PDB file of N, CA and C in Angstrom:
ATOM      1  N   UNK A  23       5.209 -12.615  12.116  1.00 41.00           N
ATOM      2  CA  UNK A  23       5.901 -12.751  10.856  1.00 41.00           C
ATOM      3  C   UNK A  23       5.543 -11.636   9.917  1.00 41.00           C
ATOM      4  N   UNK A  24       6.108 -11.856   9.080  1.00 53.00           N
ATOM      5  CA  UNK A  24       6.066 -10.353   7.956  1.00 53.00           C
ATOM      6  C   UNK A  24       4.931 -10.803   6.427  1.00 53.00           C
ATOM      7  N   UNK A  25       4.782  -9.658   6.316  1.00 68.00           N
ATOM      8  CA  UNK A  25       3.603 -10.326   5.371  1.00 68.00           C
ATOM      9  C   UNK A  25       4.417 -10.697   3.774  1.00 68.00           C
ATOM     10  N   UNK A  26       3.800 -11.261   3.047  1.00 77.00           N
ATOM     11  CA  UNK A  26       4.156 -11.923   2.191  1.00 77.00           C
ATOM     12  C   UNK A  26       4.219 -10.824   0.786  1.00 77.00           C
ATOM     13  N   UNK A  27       5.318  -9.760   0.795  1.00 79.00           N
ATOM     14  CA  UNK A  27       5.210  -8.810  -0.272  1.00 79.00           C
ATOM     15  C   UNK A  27       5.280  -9.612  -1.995  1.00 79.00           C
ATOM     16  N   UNK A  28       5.207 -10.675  -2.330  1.00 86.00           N
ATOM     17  CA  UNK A  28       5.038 -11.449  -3.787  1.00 86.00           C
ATOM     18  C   UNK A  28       3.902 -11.265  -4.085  1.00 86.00           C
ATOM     19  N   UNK A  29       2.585 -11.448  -2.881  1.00 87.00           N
ATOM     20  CA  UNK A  29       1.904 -11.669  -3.157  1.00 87.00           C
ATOM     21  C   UNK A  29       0.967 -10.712  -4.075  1.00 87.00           C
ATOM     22  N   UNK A  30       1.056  -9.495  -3.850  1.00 88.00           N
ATOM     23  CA  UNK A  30       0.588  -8.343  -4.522  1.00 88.00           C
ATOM     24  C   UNK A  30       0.608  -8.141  -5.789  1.00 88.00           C
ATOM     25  N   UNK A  31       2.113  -9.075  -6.636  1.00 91.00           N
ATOM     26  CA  UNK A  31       2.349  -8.912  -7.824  1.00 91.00           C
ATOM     27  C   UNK A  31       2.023  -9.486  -8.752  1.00 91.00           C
ATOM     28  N   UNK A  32       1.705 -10.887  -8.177  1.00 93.00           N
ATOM     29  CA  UNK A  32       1.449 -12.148  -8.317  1.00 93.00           C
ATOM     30  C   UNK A  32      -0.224 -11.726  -8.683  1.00 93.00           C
ATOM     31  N   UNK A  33      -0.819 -11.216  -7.085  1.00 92.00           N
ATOM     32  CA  UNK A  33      -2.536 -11.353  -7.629  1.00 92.00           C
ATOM     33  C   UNK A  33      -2.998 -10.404  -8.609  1.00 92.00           C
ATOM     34  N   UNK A  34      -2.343  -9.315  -8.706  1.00 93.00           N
ATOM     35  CA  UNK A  34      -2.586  -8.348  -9.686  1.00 93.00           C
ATOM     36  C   UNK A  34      -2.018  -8.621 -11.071  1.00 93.00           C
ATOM     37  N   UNK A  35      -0.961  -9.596 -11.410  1.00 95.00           N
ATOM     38  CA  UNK A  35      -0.819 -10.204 -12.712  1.00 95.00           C
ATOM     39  C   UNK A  35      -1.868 -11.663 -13.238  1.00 95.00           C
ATOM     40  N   UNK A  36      -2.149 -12.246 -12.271  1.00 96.00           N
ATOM     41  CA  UNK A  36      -3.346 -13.067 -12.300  1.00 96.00           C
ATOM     42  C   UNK A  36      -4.598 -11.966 -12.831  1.00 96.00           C
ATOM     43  N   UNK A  37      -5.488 -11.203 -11.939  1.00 95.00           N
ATOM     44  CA  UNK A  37      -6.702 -10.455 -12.396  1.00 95.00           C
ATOM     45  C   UNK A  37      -6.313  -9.739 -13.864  1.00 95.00           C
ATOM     46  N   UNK A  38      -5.464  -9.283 -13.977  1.00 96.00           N
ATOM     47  CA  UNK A  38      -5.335  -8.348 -15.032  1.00 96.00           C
ATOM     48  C   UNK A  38      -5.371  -9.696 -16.382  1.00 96.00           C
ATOM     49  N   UNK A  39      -4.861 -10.672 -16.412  1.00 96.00           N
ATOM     50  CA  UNK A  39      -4.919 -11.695 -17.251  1.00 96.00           C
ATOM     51  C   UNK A  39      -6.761 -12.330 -17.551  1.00 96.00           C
ATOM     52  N   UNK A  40      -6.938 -12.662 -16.219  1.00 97.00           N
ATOM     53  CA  UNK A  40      -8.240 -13.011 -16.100  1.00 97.00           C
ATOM     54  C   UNK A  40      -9.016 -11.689 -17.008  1.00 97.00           C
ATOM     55  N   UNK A  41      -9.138 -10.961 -16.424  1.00 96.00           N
ATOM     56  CA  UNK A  41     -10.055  -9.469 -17.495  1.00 96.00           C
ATOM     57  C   UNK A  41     -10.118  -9.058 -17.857  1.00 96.00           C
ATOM     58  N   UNK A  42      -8.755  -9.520 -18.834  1.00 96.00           N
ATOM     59  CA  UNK A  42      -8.236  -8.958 -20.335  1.00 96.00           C
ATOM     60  C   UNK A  42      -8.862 -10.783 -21.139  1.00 96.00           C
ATOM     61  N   UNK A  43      -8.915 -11.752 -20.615  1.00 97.00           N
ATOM     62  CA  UNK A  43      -9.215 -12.419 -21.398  1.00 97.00           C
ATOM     63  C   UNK A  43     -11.339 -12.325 -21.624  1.00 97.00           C
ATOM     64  N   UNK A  44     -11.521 -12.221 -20.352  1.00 96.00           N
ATOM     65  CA  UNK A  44     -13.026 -12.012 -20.445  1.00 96.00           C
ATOM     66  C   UNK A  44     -13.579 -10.664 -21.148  1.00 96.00           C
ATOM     67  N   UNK A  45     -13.258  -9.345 -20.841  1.00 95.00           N
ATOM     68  CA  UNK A  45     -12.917  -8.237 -21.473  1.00 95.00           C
ATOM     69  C   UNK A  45     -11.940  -7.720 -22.448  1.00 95.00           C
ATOM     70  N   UNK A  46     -11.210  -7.937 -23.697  1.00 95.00           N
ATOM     71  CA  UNK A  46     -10.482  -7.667 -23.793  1.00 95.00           C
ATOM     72  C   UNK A  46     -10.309  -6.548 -24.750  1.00 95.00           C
ATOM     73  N   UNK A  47     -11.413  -5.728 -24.901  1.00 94.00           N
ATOM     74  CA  UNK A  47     -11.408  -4.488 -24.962  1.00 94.00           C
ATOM     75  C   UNK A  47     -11.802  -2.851 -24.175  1.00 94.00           C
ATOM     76  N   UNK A  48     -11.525  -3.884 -23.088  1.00 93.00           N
ATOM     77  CA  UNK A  48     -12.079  -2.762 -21.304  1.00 93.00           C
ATOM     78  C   UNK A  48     -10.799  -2.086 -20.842  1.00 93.00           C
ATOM     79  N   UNK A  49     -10.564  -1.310 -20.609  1.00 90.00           N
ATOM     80  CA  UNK A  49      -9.227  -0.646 -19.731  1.00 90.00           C
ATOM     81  C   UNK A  49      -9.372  -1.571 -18.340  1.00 90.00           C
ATOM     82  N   UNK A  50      -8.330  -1.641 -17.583  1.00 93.00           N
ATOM     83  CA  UNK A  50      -8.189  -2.352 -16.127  1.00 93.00           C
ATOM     84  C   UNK A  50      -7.459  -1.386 -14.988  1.00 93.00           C
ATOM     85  N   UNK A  51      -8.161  -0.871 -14.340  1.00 93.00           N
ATOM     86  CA  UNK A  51      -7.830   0.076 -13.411  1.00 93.00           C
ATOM     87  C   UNK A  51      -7.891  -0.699 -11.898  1.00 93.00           C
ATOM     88  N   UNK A  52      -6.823  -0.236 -11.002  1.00 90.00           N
ATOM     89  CA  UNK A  52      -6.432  -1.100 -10.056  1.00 90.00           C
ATOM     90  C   UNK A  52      -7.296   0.195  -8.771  1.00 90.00           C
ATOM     91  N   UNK A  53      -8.491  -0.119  -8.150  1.00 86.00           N
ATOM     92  CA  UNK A  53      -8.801   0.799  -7.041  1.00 86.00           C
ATOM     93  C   UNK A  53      -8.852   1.025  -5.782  1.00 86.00           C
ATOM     94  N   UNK A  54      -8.557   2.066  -5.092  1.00 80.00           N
ATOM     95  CA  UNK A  54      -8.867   1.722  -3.897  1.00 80.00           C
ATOM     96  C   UNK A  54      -7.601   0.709  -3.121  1.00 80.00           C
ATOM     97  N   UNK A  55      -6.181   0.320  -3.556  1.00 81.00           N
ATOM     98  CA  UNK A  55      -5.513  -0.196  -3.313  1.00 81.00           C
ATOM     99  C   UNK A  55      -4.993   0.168  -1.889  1.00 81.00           C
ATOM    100  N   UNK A  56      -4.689  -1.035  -0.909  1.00 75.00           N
ATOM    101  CA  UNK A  56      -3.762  -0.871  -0.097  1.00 75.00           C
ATOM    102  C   UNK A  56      -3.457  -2.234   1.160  1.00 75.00           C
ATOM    103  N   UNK A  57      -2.728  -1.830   2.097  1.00 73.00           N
ATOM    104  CA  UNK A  57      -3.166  -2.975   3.013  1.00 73.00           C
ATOM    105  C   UNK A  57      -3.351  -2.467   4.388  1.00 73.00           C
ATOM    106  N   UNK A  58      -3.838  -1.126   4.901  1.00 69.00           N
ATOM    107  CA  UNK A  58      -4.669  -1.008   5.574  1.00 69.00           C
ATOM    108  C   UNK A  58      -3.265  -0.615   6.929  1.00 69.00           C
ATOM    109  N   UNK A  59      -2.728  -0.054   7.051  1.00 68.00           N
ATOM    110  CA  UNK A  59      -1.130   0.502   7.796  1.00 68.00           C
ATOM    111  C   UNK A  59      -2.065   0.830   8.689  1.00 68.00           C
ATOM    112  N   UNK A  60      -1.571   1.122   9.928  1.00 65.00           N
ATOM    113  CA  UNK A  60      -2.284   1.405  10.994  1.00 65.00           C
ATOM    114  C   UNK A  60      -1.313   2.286  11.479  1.00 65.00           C
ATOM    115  N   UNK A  61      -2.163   3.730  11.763  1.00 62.00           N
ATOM    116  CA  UNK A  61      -1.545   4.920  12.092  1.00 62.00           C
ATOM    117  C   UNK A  61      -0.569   4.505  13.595  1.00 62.00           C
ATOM    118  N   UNK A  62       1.222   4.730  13.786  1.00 60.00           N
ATOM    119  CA  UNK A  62       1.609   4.493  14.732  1.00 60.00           C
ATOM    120  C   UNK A  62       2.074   2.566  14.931  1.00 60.00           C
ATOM    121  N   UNK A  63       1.671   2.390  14.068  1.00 62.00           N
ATOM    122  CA  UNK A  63       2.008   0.704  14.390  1.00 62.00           C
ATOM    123  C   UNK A  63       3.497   0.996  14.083  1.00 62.00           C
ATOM    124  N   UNK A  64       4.149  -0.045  15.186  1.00 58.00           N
ATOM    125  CA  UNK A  64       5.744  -0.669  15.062  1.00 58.00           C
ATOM    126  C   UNK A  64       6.304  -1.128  13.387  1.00 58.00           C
ATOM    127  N   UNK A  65       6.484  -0.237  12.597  1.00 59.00           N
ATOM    128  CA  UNK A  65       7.481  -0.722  11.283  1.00 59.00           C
ATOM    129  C   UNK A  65       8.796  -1.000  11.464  1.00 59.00           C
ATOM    130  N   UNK A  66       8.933  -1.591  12.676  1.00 64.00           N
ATOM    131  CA  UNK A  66      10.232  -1.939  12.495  1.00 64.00           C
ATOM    132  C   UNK A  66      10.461  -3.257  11.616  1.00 64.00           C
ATOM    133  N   UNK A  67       9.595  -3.676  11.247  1.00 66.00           N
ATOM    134  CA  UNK A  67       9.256  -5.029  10.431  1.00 66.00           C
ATOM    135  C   UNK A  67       8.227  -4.925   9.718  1.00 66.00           C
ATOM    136  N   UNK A  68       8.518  -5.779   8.945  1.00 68.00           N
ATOM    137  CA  UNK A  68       7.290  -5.870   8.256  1.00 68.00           C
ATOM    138  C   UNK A  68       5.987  -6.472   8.263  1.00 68.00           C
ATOM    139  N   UNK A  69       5.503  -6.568   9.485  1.00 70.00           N
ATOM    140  CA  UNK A  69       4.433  -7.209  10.213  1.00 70.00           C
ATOM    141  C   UNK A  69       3.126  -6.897   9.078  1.00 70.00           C
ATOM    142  N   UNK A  70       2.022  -7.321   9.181  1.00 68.00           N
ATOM    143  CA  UNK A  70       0.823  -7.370   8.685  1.00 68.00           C
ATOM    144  C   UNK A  70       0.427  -6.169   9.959  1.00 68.00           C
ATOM    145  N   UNK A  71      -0.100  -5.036   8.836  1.00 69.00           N
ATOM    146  CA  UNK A  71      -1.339  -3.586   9.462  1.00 69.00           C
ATOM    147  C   UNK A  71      -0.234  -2.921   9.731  1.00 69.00           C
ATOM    148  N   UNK A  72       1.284  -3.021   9.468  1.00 74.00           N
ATOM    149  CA  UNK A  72       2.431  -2.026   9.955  1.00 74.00           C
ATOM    150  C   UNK A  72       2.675  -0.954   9.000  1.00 74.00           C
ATOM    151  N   UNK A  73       3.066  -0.038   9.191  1.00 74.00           N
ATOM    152  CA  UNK A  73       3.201   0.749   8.113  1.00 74.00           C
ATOM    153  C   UNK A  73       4.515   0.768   6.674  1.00 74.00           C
ATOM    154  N   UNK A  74       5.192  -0.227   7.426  1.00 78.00           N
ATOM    155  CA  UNK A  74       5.678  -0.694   6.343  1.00 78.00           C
ATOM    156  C   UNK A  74       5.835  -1.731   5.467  1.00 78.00           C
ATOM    157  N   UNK A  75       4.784  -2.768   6.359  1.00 80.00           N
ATOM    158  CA  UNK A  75       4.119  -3.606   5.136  1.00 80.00           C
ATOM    159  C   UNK A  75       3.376  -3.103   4.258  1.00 80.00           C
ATOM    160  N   UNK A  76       2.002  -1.882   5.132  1.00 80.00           N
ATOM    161  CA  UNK A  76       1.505  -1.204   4.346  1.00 80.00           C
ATOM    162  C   UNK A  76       2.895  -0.093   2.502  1.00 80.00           C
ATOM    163  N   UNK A  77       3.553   0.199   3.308  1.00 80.00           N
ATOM    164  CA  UNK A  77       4.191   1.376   2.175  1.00 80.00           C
ATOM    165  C   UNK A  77       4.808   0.145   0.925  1.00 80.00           C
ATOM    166  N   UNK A  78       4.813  -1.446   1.386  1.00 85.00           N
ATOM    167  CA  UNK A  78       5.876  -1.836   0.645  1.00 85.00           C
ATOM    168  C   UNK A  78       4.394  -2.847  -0.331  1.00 85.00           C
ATOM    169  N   UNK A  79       3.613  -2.649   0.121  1.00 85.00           N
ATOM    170  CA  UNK A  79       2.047  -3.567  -0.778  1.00 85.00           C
ATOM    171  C   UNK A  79       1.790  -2.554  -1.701  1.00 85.00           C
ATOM    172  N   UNK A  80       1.984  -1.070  -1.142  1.00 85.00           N
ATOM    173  CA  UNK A  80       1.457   0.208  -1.959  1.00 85.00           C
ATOM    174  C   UNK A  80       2.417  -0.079  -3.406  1.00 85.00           C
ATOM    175  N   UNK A  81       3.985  -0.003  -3.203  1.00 89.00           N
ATOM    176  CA  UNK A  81       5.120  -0.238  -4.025  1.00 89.00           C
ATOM    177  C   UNK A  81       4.822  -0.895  -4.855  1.00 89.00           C
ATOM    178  N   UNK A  82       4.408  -2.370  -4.170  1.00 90.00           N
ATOM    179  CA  UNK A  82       4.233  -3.676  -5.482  1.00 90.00           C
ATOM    180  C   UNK A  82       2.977  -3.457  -6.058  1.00 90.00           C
ATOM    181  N   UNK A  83       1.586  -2.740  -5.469  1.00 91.00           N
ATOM    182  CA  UNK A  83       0.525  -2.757  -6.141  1.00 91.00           C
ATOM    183  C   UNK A  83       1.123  -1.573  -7.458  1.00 91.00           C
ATOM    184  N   UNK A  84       1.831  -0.278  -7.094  1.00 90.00           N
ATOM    185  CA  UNK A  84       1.875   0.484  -8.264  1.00 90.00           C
ATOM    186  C   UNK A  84       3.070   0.180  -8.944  1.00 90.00           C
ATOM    187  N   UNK A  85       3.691   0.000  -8.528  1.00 92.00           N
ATOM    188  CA  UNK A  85       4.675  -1.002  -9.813  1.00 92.00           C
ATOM    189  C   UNK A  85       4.086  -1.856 -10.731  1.00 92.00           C
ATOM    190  N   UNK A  86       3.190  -2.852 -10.336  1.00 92.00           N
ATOM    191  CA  UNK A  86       2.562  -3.762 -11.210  1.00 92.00           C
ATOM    192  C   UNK A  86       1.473  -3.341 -11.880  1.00 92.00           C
ATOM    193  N   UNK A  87       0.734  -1.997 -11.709  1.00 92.00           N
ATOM    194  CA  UNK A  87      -0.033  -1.188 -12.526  1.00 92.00           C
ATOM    195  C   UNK A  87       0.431  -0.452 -13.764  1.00 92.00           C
ATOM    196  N   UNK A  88       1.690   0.428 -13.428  1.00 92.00           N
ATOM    197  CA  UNK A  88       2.614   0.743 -14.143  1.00 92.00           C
ATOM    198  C   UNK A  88       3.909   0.341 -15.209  1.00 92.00           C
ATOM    199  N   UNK A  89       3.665  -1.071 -15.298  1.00 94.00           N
ATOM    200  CA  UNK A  89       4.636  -2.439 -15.671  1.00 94.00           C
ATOM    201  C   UNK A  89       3.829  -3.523 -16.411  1.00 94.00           C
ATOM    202  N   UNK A  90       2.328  -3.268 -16.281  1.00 94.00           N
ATOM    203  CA  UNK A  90       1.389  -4.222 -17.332  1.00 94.00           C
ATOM    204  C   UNK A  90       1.119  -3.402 -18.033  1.00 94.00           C
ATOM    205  N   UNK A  91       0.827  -3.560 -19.297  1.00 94.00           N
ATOM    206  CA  UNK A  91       0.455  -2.915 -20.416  1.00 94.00           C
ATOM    207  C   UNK A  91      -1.082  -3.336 -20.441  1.00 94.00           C
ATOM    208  N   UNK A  92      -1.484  -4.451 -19.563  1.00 95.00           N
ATOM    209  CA  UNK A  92      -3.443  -3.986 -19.412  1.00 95.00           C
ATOM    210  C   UNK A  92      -3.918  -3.532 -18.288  1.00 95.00           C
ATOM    211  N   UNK A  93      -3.248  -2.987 -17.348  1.00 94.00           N
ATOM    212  CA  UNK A  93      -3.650  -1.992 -16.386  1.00 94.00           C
ATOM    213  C   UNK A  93      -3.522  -0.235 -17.244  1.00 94.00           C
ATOM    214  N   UNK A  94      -4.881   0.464 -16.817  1.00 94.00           N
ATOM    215  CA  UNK A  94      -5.107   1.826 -17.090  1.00 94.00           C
ATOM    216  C   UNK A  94      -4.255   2.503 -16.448  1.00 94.00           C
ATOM    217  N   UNK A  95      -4.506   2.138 -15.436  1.00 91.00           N
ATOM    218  CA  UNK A  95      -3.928   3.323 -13.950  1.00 91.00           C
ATOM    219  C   UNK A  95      -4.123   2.586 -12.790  1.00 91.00           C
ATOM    220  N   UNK A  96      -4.047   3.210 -11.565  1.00 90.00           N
ATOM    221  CA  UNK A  96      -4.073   2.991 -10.417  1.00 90.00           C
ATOM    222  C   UNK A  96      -4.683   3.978  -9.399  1.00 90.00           C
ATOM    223  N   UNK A  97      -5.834   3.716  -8.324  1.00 86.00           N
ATOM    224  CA  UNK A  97      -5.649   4.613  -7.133  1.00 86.00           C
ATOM    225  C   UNK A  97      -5.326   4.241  -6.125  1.00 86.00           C
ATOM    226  N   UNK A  98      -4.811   5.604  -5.321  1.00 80.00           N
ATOM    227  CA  UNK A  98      -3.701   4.664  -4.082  1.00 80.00           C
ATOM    228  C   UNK A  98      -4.942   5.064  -2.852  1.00 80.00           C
ATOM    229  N   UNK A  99      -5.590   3.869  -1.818  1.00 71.00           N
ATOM    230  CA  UNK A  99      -6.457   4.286  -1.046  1.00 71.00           C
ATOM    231  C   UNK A  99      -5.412   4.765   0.423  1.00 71.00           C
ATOM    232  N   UNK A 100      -6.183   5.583   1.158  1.00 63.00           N
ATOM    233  CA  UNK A 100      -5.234   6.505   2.044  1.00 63.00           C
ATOM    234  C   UNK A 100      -4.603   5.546   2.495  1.00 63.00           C
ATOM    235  N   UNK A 101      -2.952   6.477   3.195  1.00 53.00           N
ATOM    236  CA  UNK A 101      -1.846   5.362   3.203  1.00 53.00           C
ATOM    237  C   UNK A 101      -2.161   4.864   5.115  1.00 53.00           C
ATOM    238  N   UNK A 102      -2.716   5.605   5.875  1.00 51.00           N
ATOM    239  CA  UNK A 102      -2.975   4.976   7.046  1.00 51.00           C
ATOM    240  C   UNK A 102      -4.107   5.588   7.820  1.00 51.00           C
ATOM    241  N   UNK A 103      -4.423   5.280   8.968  1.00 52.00           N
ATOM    242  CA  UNK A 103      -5.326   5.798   9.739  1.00 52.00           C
ATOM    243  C   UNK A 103      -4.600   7.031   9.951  1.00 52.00           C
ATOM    244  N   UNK A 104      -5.558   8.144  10.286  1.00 52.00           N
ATOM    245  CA  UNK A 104      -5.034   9.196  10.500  1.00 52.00           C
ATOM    246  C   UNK A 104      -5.368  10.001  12.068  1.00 52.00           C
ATOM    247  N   UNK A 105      -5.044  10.959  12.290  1.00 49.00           N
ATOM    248  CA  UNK A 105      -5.409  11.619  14.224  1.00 49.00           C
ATOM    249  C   UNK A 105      -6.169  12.220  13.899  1.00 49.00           C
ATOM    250  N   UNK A 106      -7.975  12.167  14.754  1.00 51.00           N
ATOM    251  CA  UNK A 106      -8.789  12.861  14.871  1.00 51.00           C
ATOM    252  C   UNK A 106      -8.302  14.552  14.628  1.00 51.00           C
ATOM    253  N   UNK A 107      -7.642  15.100  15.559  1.00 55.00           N
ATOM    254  CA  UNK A 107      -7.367  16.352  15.953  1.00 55.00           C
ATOM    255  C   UNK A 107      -6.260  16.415  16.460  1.00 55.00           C
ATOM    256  N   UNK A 108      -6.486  18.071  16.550  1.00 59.00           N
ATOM    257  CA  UNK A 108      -4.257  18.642  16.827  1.00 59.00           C
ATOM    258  C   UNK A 108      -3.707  17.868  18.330  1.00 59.00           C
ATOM    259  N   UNK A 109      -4.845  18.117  19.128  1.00 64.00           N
ATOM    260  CA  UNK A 109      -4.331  17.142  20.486  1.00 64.00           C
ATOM    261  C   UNK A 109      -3.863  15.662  20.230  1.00 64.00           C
ATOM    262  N   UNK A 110      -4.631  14.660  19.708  1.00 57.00           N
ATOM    263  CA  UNK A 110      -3.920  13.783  19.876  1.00 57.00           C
ATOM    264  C   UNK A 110      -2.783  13.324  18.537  1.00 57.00           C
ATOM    265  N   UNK A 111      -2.524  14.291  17.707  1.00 55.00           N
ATOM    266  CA  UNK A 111      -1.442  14.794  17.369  1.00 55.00           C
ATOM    267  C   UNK A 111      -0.488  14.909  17.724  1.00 55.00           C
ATOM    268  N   UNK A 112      -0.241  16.109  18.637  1.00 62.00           N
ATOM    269  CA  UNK A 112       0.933  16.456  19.620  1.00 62.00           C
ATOM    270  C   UNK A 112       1.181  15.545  20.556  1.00 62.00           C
ATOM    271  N   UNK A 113      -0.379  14.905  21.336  1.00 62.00           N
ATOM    272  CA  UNK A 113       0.278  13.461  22.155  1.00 62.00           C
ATOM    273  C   UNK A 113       1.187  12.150  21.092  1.00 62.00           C
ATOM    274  N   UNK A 114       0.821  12.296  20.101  1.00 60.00           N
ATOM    275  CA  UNK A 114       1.766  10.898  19.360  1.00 60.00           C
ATOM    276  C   UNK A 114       3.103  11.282  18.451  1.00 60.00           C
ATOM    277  N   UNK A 115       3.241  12.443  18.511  1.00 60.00           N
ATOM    278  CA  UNK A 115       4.538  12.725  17.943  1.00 60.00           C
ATOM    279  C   UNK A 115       4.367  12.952  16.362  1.00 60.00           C
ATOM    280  N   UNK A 116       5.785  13.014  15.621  1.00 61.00           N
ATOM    281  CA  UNK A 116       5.563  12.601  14.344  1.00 61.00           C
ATOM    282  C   UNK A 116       6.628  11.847  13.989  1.00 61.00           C
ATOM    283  N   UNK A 117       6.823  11.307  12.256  1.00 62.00           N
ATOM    284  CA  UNK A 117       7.266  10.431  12.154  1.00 62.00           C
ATOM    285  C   UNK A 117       8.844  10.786  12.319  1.00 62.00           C
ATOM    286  N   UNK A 118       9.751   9.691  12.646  1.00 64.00           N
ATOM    287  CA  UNK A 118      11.038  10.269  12.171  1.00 64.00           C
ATOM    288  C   UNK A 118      11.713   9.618  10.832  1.00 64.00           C
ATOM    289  N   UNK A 119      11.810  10.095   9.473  1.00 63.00           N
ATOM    290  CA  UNK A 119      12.117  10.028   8.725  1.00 63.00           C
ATOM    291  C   UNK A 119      13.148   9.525   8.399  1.00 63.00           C
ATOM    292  N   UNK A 120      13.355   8.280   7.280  1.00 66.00           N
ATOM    293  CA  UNK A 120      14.767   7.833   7.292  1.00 66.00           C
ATOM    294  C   UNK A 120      16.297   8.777   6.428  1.00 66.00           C
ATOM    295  N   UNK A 121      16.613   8.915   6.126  1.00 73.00           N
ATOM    296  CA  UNK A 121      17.837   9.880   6.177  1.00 73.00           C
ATOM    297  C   UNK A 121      17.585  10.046   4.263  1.00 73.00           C
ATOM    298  N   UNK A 122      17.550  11.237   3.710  1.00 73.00           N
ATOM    299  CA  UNK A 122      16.910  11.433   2.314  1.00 73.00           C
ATOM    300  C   UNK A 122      15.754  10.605   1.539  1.00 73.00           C
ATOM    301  N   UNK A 123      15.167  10.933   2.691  1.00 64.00           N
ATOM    302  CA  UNK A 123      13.873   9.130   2.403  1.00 64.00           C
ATOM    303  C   UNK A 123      12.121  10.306   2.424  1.00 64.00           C
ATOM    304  N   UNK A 124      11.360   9.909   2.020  1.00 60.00           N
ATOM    305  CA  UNK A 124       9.961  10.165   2.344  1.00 60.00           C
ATOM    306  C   UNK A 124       9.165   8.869   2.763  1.00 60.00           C
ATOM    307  N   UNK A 125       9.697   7.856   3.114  1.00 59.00           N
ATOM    308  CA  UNK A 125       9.588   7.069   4.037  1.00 59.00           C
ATOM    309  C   UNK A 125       9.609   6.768   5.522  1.00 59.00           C
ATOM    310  N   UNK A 126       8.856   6.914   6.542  1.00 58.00           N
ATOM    311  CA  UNK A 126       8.950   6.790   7.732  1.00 58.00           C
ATOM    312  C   UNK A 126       9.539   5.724   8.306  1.00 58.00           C
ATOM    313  N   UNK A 127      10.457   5.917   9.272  1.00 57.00           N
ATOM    314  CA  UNK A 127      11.108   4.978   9.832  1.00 57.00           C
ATOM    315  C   UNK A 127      10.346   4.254  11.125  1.00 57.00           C
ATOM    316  N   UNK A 128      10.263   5.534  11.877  1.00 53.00           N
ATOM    317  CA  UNK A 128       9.588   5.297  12.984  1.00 53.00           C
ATOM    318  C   UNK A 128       8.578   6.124  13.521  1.00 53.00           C
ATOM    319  N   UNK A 129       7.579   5.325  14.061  1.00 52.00           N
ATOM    320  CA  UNK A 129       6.502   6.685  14.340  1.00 52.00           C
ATOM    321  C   UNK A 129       6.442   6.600  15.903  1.00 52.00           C
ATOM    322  N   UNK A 130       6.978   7.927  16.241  1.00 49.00           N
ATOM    323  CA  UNK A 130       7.362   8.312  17.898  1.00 49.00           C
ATOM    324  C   UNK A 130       5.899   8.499  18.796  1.00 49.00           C
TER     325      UNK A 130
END
């Protein structure tokens, strides 16, 4: 099943409430955000560790940073595992891109 993209918006409007009421003269910076995409996983869905559950948690985490007025900012933690070296590089291909997109469709 596909992971539950509400949930991101939801927990990050909860904390930011919570530590503006305990803090409420602290900035709230969102860190280290992500859900952990796994270099090459099947996005054809939105599975949990896919890369496009991962790209679409990234979306709702910085949208909802950028859309509260008690979030500072945001950092985005890397968007997936990445290839040791150029060899197993060239063994996994690269992505193929969806059509005027910087979004990966599929990773060959």
């Amino acid at each position: 099943g596909g992971g539950d993209i509400n949930y991101p918006y939801k927990y990050w409007t909860e904390q930011a409430t919570a530590a503006h009421l305990k803090w409420p003269q602290k900035p709230l910076f969102i860190s280290e955000t992500g859900a952990g995409g796994i270099y090459e996983w099947d996005n054809a869905s939105n599975v949990h560790w896919s890369q496009l559950y991962q790209s679409q948690v990234l979306f709702a985490d910085v949208y909802t940073a950028l859309n509260n007025s008690l979030y500072s900012g945001v950092s985005v933690w890397q968007f997936s595992d990445s290839k040791a070296d150029d060899q197993d590089t060239n063994y996994c291909k690269g992505c193929e891109y969806y059509p005027d997109e910087t979004l990966c469709a599929y990773v060959a």
